[in-house]
mmCIF file of C-alpha atoms in Angstrom:
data_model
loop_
_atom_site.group_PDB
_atom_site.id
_atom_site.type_symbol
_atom_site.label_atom_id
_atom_site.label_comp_id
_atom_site.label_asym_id
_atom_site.label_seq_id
_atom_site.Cartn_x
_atom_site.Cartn_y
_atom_site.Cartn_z
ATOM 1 C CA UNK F 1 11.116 -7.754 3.579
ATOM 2 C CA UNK F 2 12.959 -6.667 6.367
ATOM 3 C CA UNK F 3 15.621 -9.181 8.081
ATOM 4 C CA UNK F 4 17.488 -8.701 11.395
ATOM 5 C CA UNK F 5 19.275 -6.941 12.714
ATOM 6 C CA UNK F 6 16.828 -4.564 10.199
ATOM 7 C CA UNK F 7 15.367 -1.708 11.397
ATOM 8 C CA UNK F 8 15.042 -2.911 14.973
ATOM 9 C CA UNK F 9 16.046 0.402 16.456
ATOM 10 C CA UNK F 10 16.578 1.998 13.945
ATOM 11 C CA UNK F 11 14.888 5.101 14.227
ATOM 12 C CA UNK F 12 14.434 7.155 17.240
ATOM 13 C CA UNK F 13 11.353 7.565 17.012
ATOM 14 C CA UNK F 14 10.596 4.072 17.073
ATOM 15 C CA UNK F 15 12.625 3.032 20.297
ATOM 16 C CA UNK F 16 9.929 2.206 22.361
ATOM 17 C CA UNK F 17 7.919 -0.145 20.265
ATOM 18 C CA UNK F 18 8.156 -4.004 20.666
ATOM 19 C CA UNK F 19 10.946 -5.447 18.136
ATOM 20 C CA UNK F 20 8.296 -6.648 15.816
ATOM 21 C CA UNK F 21 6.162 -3.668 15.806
ATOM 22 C CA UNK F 22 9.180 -1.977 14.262
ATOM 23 C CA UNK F 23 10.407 -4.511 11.782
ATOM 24 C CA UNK F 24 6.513 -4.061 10.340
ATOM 25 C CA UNK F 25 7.073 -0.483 10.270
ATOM 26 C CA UNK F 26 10.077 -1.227 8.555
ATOM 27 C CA UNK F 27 9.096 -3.385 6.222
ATOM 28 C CA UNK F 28 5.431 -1.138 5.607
ATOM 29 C CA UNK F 29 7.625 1.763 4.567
ATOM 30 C CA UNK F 30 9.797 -0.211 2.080
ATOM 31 C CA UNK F 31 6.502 -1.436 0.518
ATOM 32 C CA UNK F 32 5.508 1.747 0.078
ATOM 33 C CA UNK F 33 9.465 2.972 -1.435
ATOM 34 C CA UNK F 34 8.866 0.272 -3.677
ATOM 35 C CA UNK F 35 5.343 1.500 -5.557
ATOM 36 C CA UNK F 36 2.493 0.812 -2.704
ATOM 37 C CA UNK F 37 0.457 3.594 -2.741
ATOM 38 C CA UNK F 38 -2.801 3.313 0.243
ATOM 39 C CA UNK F 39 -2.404 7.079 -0.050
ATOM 40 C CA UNK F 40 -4.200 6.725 -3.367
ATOM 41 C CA UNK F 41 -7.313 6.637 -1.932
ATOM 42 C CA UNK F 42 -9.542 7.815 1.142
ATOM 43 C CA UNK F 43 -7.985 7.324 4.657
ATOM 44 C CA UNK F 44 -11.371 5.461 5.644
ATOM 45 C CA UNK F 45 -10.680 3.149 2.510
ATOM 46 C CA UNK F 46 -7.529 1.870 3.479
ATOM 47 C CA UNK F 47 -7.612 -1.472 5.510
ATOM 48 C CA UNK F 48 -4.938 -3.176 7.938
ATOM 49 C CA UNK F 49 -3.885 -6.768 7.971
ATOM 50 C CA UNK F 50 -0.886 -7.823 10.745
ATOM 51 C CA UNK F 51 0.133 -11.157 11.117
ATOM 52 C CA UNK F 52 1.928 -12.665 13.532
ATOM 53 C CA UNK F 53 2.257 -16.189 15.861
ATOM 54 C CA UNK F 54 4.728 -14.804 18.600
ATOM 55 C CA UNK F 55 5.556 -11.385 17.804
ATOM 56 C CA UNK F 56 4.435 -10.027 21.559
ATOM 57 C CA UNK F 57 5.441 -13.661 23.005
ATOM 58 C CA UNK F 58 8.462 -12.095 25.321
ATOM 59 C CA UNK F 59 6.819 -8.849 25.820
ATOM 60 C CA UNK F 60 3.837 -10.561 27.168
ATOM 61 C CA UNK F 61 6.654 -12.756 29.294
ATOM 62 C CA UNK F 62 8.150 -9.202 30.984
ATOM 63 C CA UNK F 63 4.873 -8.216 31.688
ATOM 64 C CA UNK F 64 3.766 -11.128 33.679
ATOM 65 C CA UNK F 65 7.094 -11.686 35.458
ATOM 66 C CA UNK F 66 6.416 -7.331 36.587
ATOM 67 C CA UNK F 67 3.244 -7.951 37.667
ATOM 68 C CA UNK F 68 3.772 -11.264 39.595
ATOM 69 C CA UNK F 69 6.967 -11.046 40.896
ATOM 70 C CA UNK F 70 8.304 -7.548 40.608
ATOM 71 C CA UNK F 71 5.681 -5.451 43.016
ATOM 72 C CA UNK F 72 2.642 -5.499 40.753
ATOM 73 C CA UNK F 73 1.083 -3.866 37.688
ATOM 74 C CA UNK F 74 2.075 0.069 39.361
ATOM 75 C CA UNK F 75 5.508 -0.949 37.888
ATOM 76 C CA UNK F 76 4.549 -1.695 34.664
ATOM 77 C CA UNK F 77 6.906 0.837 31.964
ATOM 78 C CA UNK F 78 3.813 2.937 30.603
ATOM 79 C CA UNK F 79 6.002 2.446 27.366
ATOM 80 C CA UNK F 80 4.358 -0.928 27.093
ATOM 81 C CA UNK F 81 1.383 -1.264 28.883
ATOM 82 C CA UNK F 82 -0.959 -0.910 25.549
ATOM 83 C CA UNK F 83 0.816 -4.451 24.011
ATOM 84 C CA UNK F 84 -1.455 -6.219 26.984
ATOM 85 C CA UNK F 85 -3.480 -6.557 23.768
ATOM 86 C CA UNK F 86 -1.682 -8.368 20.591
ATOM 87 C CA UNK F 87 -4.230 -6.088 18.043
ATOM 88 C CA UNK F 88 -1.969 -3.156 19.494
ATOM 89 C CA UNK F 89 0.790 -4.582 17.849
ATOM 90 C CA UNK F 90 -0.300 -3.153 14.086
ATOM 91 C CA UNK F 91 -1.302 0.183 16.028
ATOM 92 C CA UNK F 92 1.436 2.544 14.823
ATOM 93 C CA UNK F 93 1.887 1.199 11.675
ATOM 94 C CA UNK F 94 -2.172 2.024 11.415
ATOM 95 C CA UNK F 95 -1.316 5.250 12.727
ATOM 96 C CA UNK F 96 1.415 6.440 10.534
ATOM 97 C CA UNK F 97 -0.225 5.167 7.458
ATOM 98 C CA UNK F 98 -3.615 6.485 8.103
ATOM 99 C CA UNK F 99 -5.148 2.693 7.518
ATOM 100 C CA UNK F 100 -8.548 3.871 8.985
ATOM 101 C CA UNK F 101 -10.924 1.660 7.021
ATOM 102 C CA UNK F 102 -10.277 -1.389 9.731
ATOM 103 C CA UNK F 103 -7.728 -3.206 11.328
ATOM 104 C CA UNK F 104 -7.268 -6.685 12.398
ATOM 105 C CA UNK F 105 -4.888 -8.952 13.549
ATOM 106 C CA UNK F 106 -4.743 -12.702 12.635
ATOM 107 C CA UNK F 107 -2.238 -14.874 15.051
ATOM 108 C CA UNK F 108 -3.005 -18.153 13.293
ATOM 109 C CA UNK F 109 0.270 -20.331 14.644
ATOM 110 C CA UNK F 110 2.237 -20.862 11.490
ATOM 111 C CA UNK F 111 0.135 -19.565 8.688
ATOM 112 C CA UNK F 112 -1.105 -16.598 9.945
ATOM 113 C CA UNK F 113 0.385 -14.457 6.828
ATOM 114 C CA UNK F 114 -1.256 -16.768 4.701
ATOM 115 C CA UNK F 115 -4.413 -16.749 6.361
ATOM 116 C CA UNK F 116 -4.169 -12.532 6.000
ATOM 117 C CA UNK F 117 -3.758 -12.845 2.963
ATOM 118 C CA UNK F 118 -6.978 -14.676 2.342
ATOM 119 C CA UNK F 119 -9.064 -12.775 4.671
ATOM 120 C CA UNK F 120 -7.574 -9.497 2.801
ATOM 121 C CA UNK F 121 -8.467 -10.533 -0.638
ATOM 122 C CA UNK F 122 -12.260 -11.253 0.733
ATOM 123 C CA UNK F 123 -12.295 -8.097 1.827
ATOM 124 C CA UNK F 124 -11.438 -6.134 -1.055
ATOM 125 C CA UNK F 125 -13.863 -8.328 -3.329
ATOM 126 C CA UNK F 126 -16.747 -7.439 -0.650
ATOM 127 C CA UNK F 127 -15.980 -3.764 -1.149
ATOM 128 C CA UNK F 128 -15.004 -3.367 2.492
ATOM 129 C CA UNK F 129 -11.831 -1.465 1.800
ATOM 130 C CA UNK F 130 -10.069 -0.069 -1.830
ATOM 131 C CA UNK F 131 -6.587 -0.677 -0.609
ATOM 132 C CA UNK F 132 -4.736 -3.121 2.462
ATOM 133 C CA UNK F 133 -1.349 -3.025 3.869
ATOM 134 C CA UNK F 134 -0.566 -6.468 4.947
ATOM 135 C CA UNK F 135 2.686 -7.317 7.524
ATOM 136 C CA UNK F 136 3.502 -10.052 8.901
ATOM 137 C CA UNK F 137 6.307 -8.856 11.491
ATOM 138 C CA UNK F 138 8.027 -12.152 14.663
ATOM 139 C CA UNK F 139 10.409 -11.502 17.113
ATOM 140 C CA UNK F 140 12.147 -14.708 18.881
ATOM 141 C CA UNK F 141 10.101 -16.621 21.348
ATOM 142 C CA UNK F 142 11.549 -15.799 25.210
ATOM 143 C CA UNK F 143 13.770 -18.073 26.765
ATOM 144 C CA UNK F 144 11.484 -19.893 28.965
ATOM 145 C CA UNK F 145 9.069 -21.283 26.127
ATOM 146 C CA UNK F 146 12.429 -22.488 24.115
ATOM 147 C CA UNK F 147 13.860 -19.862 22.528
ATOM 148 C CA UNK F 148 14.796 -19.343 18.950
ATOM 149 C CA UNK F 149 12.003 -19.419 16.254
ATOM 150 C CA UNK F 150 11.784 -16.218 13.526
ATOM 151 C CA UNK F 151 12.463 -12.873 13.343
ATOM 152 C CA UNK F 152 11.710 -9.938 10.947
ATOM 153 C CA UNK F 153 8.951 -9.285 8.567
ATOM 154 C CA UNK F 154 7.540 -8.523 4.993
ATOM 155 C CA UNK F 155 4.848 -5.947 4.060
ATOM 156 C CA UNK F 156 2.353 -6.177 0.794
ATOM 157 C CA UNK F 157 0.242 -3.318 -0.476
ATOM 158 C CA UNK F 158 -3.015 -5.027 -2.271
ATOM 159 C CA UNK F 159 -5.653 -3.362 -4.449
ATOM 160 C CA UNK F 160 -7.600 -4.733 -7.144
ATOM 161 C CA UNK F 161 -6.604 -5.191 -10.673
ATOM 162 C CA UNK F 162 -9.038 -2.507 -12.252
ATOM 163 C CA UNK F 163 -8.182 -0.085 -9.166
ATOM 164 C CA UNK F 164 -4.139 -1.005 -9.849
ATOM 165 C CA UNK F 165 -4.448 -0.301 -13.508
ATOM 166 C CA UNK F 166 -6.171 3.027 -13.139
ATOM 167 C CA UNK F 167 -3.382 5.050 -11.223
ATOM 168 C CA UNK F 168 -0.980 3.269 -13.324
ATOM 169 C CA UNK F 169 0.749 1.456 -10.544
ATOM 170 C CA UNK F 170 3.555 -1.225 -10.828
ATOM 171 C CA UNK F 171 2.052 -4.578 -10.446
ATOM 172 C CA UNK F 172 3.940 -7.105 -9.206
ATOM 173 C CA UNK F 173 1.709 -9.975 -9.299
ATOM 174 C CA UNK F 174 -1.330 -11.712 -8.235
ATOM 175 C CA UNK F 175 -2.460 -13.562 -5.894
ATOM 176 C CA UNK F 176 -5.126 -16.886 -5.237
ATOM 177 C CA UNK F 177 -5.490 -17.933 -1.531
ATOM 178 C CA UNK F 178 -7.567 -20.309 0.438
ATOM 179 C CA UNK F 179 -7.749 -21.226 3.801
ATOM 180 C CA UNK F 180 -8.997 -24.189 5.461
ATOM 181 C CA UNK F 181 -9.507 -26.260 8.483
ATOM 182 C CA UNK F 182 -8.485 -29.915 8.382
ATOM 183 C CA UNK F 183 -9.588 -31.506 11.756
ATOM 184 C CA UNK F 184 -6.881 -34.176 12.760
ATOM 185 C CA UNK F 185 -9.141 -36.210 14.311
ATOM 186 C CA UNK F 186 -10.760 -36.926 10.837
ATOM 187 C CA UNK F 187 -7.321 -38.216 10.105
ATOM 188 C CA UNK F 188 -7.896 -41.478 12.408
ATOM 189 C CA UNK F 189 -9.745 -43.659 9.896
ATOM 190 C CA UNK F 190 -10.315 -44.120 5.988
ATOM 191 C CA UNK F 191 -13.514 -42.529 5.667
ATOM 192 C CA UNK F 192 -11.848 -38.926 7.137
ATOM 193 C CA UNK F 193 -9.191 -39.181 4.935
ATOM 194 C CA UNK F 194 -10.852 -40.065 1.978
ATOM 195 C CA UNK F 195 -13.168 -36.592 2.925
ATOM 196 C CA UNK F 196 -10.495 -34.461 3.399
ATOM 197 C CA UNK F 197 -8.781 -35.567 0.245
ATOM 198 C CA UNK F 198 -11.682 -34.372 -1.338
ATOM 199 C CA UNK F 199 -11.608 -31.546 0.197
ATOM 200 C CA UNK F 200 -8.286 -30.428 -0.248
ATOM 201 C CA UNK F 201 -8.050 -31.837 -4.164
ATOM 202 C CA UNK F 202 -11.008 -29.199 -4.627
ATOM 203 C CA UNK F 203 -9.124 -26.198 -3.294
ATOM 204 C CA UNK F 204 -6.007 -27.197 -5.143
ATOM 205 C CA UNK F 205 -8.137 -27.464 -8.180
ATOM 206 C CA UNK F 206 -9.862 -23.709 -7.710
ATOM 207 C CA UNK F 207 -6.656 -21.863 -7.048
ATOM 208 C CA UNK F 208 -4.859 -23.806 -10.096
ATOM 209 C CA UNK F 209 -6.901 -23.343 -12.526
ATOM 210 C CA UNK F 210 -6.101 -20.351 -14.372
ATOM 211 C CA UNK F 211 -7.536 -16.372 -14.355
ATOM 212 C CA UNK F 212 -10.960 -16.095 -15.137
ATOM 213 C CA UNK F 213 -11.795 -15.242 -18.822
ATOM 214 C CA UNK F 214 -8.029 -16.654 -19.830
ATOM 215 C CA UNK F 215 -6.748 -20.207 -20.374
ATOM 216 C CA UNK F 216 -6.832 -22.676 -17.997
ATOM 217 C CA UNK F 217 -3.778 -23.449 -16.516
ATOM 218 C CA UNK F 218 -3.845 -27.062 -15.572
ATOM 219 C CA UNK F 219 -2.705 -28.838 -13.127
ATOM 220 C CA UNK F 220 -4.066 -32.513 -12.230
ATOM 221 C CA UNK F 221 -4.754 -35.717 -14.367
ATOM 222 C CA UNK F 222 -7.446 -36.297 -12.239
ATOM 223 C CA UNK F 223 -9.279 -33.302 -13.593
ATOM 224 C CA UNK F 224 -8.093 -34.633 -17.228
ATOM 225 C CA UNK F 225 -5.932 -31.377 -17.626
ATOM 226 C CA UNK F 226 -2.419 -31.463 -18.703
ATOM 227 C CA UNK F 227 -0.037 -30.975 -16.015
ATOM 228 C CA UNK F 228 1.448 -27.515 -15.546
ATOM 229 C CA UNK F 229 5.548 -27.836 -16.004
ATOM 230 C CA UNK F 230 5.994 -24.322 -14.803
ATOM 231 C CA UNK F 231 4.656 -24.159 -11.151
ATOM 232 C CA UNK F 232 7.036 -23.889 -8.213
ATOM 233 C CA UNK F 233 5.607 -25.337 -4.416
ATOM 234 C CA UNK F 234 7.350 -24.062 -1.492
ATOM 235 C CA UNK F 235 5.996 -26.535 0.967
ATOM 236 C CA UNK F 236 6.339 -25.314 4.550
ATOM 237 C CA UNK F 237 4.250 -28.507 6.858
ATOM 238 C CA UNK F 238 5.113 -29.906 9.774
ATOM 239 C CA UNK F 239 4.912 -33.620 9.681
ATOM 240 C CA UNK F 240 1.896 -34.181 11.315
ATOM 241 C CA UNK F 241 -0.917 -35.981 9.856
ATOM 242 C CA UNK F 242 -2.596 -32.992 8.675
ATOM 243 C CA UNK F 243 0.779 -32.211 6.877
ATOM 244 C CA UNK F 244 1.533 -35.536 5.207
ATOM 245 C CA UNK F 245 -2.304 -34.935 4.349
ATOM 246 C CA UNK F 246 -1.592 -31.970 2.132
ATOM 247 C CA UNK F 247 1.538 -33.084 0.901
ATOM 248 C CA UNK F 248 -0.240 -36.132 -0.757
ATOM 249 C CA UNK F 249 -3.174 -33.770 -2.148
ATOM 250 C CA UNK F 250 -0.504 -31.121 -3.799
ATOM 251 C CA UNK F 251 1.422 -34.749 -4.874
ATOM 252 C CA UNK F 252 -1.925 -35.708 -6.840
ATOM 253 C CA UNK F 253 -2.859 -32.085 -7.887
ATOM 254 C CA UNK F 254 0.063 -30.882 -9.286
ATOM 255 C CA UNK F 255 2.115 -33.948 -10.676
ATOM 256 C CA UNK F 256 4.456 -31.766 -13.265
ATOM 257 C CA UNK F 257 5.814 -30.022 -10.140
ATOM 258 C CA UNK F 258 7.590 -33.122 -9.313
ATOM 259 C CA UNK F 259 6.158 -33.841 -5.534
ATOM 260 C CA UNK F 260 6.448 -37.650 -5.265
ATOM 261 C CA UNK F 261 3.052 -39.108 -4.892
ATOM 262 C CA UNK F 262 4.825 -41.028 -1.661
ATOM 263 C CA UNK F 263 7.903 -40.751 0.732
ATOM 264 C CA UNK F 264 8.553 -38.571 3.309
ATOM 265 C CA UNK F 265 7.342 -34.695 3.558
ATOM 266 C CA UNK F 266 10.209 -32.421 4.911
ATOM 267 C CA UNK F 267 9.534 -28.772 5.492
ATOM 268 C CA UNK F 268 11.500 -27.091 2.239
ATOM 269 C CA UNK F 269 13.600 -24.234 2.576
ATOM 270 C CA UNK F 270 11.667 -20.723 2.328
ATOM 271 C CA UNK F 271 13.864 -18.516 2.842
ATOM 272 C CA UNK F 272 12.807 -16.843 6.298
ATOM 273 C CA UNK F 273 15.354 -15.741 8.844
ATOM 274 C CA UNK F 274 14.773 -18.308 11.376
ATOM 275 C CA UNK F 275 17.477 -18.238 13.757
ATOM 276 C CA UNK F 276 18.484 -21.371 16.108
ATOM 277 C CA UNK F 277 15.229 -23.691 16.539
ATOM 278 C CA UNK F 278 15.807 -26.086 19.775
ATOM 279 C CA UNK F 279 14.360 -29.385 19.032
ATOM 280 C CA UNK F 280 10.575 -30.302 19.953
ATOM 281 C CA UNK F 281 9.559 -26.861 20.143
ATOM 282 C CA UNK F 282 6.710 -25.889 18.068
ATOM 283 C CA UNK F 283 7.331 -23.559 15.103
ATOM 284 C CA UNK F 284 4.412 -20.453 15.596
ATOM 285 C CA UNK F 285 6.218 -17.952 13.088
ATOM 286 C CA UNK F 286 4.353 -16.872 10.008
ATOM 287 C CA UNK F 287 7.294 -15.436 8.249
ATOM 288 C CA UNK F 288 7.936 -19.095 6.670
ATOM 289 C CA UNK F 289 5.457 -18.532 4.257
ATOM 290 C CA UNK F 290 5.220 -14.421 4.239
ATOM 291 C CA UNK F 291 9.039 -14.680 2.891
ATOM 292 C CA UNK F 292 8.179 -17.288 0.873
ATOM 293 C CA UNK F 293 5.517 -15.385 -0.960
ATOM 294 C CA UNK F 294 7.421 -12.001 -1.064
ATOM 295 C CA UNK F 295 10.074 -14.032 -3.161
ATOM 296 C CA UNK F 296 7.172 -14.857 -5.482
ATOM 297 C CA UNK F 297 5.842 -11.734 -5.944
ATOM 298 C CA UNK F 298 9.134 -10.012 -6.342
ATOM 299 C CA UNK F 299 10.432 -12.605 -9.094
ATOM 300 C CA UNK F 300 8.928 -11.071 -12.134
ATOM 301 C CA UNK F 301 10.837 -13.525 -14.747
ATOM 302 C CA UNK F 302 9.897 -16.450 -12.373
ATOM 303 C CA UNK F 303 7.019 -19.416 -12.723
ATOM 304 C CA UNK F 304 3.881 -18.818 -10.904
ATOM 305 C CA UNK F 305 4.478 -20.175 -7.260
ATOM 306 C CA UNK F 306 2.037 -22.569 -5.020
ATOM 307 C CA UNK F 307 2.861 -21.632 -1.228
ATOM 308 C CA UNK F 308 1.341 -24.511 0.634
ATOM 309 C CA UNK F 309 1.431 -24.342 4.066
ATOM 310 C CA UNK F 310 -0.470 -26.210 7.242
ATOM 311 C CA UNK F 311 0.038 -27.631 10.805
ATOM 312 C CA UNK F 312 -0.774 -30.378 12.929
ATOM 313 C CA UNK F 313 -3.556 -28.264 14.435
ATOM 314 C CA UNK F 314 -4.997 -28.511 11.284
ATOM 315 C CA UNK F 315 -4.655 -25.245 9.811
ATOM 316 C CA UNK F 316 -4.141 -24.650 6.074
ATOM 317 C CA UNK F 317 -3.334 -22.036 3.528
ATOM 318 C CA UNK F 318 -2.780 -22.007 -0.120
ATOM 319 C CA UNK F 319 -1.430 -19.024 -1.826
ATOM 320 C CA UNK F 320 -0.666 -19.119 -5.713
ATOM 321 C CA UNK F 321 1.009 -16.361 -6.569
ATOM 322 C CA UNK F 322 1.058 -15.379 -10.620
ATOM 323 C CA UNK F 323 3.914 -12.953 -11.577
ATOM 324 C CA UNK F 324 3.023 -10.008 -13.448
ATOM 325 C CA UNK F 325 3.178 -10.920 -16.834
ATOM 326 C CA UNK F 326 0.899 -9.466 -19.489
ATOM 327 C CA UNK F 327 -0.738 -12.327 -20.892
ATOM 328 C CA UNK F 328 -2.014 -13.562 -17.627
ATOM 329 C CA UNK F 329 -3.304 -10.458 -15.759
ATOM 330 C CA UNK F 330 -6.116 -9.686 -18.413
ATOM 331 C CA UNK F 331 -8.985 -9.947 -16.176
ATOM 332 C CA UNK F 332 -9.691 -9.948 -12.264
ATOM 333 C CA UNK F 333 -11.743 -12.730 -10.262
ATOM 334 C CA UNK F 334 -13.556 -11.631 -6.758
ATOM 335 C CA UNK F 335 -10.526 -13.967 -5.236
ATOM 336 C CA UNK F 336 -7.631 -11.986 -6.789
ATOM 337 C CA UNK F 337 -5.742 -9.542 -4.880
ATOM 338 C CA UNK F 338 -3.489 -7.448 -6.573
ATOM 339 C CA UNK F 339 0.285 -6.656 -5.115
ATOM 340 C CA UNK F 340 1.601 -3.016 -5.691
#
């Protein structure tokens, strides 16, 4: 993880990049201090995930106001020309790293890192890449759209288990995730709601059950399993329908986390650097839930952690992340990704 004032400018070399380009580089390399190893196999094996909801928001701002107002596009700084594309923004990091497999760039307002995180561990159960670097790097939003909003960004290094094991890497835990898409116009009568209960309750139920080939770890009365005392939510909704949605599924799937089944749902703290938010501006950031899940990966002694988050556009993620302990990482499931 990588907070401001961070690396920002830290390195000459780096001077030129947007602000959130180099807090991913940042935070990349201090994955990589701390075990990650993409270097471990083939450059065209090695995949790129970079997340972000505003990270090229002011850039994107400067460029307009040259083009429109300050004597065209001829003025442009040839600096930062390229970031007229967002997937540019993961471009040096791809570069440096040698993450030649493929690249992509999910901007998902809110839970983009989330939704990376899922899309990553698809791809290394497919057998597209061996190894991903995943960042999920914001810079504030400009002035004229509000201001404020995050800043920073945290990198994870995934590989499977098997893979993991082999080259006798650290593992720091594994991870469950599921996206999904909750129309809120479903929301408006009984009917919707009573589908997209269902629909949530089943995705709760698939990432809380336990590792395949171990015990089940519980997790809803409804299934007729015993509650699971030990799991941590971070919660990070807005309080849109959708939201108060998911906050009543998690409140009926995981009862021994102590979610009241009713009563308002408040965003809980998770730990990202958010600086001042003015009021009735939307949050886009991912770094919400990217911090929240770098906690929960880098909290070995901790619980195993469900990082719900989802917005009134109807976007959802669910991330459990399992701490490496021994007992529970005996076996890997096509959904697991492992974190180096």
């Amino acid at each position: 993880m990588v907070r401001p004032p961070g690396a920002a400018g830290a390195r000459a070399d780096t001077k030129y990049l947007p602000a959130a380009a180099q807090y991913a580089l940042a935070a990349a390399r201090a994955a990589l201090a701390d075990g990650g190893r993409p270097d471990a196999v083939p450059a065209d094996r090695r995949g790129l995930l970079l997340a972000t909801g505003a990270g090229l928001a002011s850039l994107f701002d400067a460029m307009d106001a040259t083009v429109a107002e300050d004597g065209g596009a001829a003025h442009l700084s040839p600096a930062t020309a390229p970031y007229f594309a967002v997937n540019v923004l993961g471009n040096r990091l791809a570069a440096e790293l040698e993450l030649k497999g493929f690249a992509l760039t999910v901007a998902t307002a809110r839970t983009a890192a989330a939704d990376a995180l899922s899309t990553g561990a698809l791809a290394l159960a497919a057998g597209r890449c061996d190894t991903l670097v995943l960042a999920a790097a914001e810079e504030p939003l400009p002035a004229v759209r509000g201001g404020g909003g995050e800043q920073g960004a945290a990198a994870f290094t995934l590989e499977p288990l098997a893979a993991a094991r082999a080259r006798g890497a650290r593992v720091h835990g594994t991870l469950r995730a599921r996206s999904l898409f909750v129309p809120p116009g479903a929301l408006r009568d009984s009917a919707g709601r009573e589908r997209a209960a269902a629909y949530l309750s089943e995705a709760l139920a698939d990432l809380l059950l336990g590792p395949a080939g171990g015990p089940p770890v519980p997790v809803s009365r409804d299934l007729d399993l015993d509650p699971d005392p030990d799991l941590d939510l971070v919660l990070v909704l807005d309080e849109s329908a959708v939201g108060e949605a998911v906050a009543l599924a998690v409140a009926g799937a995981a009862p021994g986390a102590g979610l009241p089944a009713t009563g308002p749902r408040l965003p809980m703290p998770s730990g990202a650097p958010e600086i001042a938010h003015p009021p009735g501006t939307p949050r886009v950031g991912c770094l919400g839930p990217a911090f929240a899940l770098a906690h929960a990966v880098t909290s070995p002694d901790g619980p195993d952690r469900l990082v719900v988050c989802a917005t009134g556009a109807g976007h959802v993620a669910l991330v459990r992340v399992s701490p490496a302990r021994p007992s529970r990482l005996t076996t890997q499931e096509p959904s697991h990704a492992e974190v180096a």
